Short mmCIF file of C-alpha atoms in Angstrom, two decimals:
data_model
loop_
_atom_site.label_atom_id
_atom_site.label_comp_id
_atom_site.label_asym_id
_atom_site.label_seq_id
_atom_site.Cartn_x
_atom_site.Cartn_y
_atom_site.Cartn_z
CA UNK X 1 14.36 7.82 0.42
CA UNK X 2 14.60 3.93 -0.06
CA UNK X 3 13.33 3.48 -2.88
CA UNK X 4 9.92 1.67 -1.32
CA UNK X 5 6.84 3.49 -2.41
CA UNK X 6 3.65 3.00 -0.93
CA UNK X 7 0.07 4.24 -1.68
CA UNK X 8 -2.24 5.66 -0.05
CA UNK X 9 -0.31 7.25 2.72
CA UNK X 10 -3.75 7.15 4.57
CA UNK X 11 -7.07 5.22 4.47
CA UNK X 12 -9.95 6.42 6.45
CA UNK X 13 -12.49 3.72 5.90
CA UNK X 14 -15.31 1.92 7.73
CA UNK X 15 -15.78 -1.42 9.27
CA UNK X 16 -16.97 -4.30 7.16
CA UNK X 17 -15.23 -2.88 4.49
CA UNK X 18 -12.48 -3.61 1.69
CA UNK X 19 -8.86 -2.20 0.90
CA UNK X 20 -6.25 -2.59 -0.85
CA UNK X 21 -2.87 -1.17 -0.25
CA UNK X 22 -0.17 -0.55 -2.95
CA UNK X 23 3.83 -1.39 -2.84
CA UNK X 24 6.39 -1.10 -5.72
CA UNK X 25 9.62 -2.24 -4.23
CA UNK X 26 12.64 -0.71 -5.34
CA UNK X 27 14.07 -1.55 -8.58
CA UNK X 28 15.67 -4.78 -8.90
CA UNK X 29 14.56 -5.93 -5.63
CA UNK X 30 12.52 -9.52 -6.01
CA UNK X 31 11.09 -9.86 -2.36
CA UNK X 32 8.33 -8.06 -0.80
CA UNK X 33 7.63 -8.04 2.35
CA UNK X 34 4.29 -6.83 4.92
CA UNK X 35 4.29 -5.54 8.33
CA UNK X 36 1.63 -4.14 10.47
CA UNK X 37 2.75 -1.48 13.17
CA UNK X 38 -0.09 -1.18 15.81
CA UNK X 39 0.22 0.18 19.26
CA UNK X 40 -0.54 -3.05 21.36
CA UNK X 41 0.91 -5.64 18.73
CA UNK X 42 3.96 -3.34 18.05
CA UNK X 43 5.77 -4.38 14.15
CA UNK X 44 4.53 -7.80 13.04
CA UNK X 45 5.49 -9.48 9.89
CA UNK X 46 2.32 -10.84 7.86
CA UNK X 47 3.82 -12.28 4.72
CA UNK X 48 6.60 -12.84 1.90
CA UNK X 49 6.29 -13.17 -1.77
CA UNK X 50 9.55 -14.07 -3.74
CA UNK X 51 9.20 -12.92 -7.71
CA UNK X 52 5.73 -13.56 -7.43
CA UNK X 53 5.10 -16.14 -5.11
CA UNK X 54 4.51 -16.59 -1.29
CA UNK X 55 7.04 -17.75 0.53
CA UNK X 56 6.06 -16.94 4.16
CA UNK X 57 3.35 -16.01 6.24
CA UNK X 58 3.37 -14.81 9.24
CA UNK X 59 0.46 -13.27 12.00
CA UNK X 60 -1.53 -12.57 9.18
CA UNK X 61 -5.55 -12.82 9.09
CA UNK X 62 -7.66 -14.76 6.53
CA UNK X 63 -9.28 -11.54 6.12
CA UNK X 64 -6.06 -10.21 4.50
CA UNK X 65 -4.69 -11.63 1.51
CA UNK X 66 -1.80 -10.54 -0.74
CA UNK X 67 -0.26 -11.17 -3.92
CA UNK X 68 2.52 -9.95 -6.25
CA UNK X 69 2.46 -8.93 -9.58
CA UNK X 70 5.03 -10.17 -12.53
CA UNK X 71 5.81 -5.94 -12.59
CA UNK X 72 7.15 -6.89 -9.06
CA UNK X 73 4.56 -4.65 -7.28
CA UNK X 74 2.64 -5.70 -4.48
CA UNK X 75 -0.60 -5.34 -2.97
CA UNK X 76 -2.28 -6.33 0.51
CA UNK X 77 -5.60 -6.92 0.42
CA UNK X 78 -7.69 -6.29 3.65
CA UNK X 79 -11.60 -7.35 4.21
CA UNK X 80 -13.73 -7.10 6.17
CA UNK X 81 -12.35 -4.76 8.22
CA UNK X 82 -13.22 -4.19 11.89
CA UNK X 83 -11.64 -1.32 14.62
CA UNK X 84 -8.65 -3.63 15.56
CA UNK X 85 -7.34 -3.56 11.76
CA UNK X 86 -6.58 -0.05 12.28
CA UNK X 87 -2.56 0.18 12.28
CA UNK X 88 0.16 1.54 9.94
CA UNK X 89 1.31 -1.19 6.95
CA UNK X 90 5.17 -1.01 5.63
CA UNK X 91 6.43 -2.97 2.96
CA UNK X 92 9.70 -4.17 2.80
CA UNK X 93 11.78 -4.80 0.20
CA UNK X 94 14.82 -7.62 -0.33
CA UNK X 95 16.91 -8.08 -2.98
CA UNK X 96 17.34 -11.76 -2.90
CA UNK X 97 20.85 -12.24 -3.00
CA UNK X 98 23.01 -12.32 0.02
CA UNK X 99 22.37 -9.28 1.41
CA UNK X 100 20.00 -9.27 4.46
CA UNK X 101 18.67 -5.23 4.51
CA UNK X 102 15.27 -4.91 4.45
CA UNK X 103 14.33 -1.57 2.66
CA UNK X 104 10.79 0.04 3.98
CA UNK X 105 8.59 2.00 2.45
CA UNK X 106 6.75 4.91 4.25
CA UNK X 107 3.77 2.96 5.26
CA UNK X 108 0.13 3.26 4.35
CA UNK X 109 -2.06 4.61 7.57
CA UNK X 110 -5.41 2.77 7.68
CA UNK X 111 -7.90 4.16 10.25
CA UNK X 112 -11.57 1.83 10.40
CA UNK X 113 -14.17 3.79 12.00
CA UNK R 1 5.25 -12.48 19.11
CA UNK R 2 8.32 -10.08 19.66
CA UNK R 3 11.79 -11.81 19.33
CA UNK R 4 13.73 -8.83 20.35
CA UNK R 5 13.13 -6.32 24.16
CA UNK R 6 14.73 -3.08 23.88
CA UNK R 7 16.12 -1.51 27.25
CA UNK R 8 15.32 0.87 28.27
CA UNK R 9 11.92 1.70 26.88
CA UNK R 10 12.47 5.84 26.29
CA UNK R 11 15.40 7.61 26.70
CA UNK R 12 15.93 11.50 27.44
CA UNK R 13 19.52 12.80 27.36
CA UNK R 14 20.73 16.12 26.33
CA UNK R 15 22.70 17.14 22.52
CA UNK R 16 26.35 16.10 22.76
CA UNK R 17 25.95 12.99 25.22
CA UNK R 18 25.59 9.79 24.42
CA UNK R 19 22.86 7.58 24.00
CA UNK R 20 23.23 3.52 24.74
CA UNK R 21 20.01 1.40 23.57
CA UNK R 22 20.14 -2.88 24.04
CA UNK R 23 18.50 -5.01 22.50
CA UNK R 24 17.60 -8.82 23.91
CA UNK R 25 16.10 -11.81 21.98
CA UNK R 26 15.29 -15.54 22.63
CA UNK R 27 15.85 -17.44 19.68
CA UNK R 28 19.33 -18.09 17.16
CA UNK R 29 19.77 -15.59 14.82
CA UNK R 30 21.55 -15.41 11.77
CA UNK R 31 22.03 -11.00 11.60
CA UNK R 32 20.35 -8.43 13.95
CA UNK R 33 19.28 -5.28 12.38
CA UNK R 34 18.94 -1.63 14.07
CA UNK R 35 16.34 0.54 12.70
CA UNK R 36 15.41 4.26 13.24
CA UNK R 37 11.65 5.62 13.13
CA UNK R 38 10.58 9.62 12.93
CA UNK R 39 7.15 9.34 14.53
CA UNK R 40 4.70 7.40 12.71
CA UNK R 41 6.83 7.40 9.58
CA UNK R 42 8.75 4.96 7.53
CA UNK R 43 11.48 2.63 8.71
CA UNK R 44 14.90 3.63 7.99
CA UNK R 45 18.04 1.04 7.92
CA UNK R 46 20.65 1.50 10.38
CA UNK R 47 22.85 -0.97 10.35
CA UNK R 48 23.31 -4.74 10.26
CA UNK R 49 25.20 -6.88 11.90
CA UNK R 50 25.82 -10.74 11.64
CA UNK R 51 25.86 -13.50 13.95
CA UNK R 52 29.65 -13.96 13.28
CA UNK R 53 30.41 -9.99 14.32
CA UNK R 54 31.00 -9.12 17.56
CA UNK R 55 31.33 -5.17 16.89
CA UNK R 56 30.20 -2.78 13.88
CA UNK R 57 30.71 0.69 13.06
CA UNK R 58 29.09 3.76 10.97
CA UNK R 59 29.50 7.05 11.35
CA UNK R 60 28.30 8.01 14.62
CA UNK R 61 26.66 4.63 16.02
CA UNK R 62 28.36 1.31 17.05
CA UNK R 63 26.87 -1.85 17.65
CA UNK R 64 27.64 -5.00 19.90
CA UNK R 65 26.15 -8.14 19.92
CA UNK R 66 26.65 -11.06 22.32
CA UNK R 67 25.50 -14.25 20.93
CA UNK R 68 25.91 -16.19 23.79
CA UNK R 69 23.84 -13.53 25.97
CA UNK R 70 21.37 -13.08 23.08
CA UNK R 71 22.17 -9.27 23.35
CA UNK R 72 23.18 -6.80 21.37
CA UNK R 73 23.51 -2.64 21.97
CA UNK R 74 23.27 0.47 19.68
CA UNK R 75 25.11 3.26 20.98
CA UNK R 76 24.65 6.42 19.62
CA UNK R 77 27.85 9.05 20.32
CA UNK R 78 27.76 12.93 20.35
CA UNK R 79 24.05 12.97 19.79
CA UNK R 80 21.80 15.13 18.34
CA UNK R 81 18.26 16.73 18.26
CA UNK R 82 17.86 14.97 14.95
CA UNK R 83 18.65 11.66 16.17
CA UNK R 84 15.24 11.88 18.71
CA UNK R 85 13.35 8.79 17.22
CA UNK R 86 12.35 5.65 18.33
CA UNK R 87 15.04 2.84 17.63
CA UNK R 88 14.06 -0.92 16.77
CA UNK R 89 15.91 -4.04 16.76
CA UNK R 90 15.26 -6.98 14.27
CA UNK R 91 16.77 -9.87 14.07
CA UNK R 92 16.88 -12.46 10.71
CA UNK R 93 16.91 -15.77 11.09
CA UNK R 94 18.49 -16.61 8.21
CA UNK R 95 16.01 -19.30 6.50
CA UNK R 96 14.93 -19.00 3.00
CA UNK R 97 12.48 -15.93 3.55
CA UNK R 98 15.09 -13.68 6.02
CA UNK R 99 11.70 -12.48 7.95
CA UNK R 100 12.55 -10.05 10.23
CA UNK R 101 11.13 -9.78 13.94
CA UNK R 102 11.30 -6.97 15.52
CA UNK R 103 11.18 -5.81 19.21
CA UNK R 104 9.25 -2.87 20.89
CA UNK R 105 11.64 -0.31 20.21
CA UNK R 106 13.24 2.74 22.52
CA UNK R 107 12.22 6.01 22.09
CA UNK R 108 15.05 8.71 22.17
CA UNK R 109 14.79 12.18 22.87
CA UNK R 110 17.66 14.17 22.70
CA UNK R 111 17.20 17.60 24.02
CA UNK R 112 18.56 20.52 22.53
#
């Protein structure tokens, strides 16, 4: 277990619509981080927030937004959703200081239909 | 786009041998990461080692990495049915948000 939680663990939803998926890093841990796992793409990084605010994106859509909360938690926001969107989502989580591991979470499954 | 290519792409070997995995990337890297993943689940945290390392070990695995061939290999001794996964490298580059990019993984079975 590392600490990462994630909910849901899966999404069964339909196109054109809107999610939102869930991350509480582990305790302590000040960066959150997204990733997208899809079969073609493979793991992507989509974006950063540091203690609240973004500090990096990466391939992510303007459909898909996130933010964190002053709790620390995290949530990624996806609209609009067509087939393609359909992948697993980790979060990450950092502590900030020097150390460099990455801690994921089990992932949220999203399937648009 | 991927930073790291794992070689080879799967990987069948039988309990007890061992199981070699590399790992290839284009850019300058401050760490490289190995990461293990039960299918479809989460990612879990192998081991981490930094662009000033040439060799790491724990418990069972060693890694390499060769910064001047952009490589770096996960070997896996005395394996076991348990360790069948698929096995990701990611490498850091160090600025201010420590993204991680990851390659395409290898998937290992190890047959008991």
């Amino acid at each position: 277990d590392s600490g990462v939680t994630q909910t849901p663990k899966h999404l069964i939803t339909a196109t054109g619509q809107r999610v939102t998926l869930r991350c509480s890093p582990r305790s302590g841990d000040l960066s959150v981080y997204w990733y997208q796992q899809s079969l073609d793409q493979g793991l992507q990084f989509l974006i950063q927030y540091y203690n609240g605010e973004e500090r990096a994106k990466g391939n992510i859509l303007e459909r898909f937004s996130a933010q964190q909360f002053p709790d620390l938690h995290s949530e990624l926001n996806l609209s609009s959703l067509e087939l393609g969107d359909s992948a697993l989502y980790f979060c990450a989580s950092r502590s900030g200081g020097a150390g460099d591991t990455q801690y994921f979470g089990p992932g949220t499954r999203l399937t648009v239909l | 786009s991927q930073q790291g290519e794992e070689d080879p792409q799967a990987l069948s070997i039988q309990e007890g041998e061992n199981a070699t995995m590399n790992c290839s990337y284009k850019t300058s890297i401050n760490n490289l990461q190995w990461y293990r993943q039960n299918s479809g689940r989460g990612l879990v945290h192998l081991i981490l080692i930094r662009s000033n390392e040439r060799e790491k070990h724990s418990g069972r695995l060693r890694v390499t990495l060769d910064t001047s061939k952009k490589s770096s290999s996960l070997l896996i001794t005395a394996s076991r049915a348990a360790d069948t996964a698929s096995y990701f490298c990611a490498t850091g580059d160090g600025g201010s948000n420590y993204k991680l990019t990851f390659g395409k993984g290898t998937l290992l079975t190890v047959n008991p």
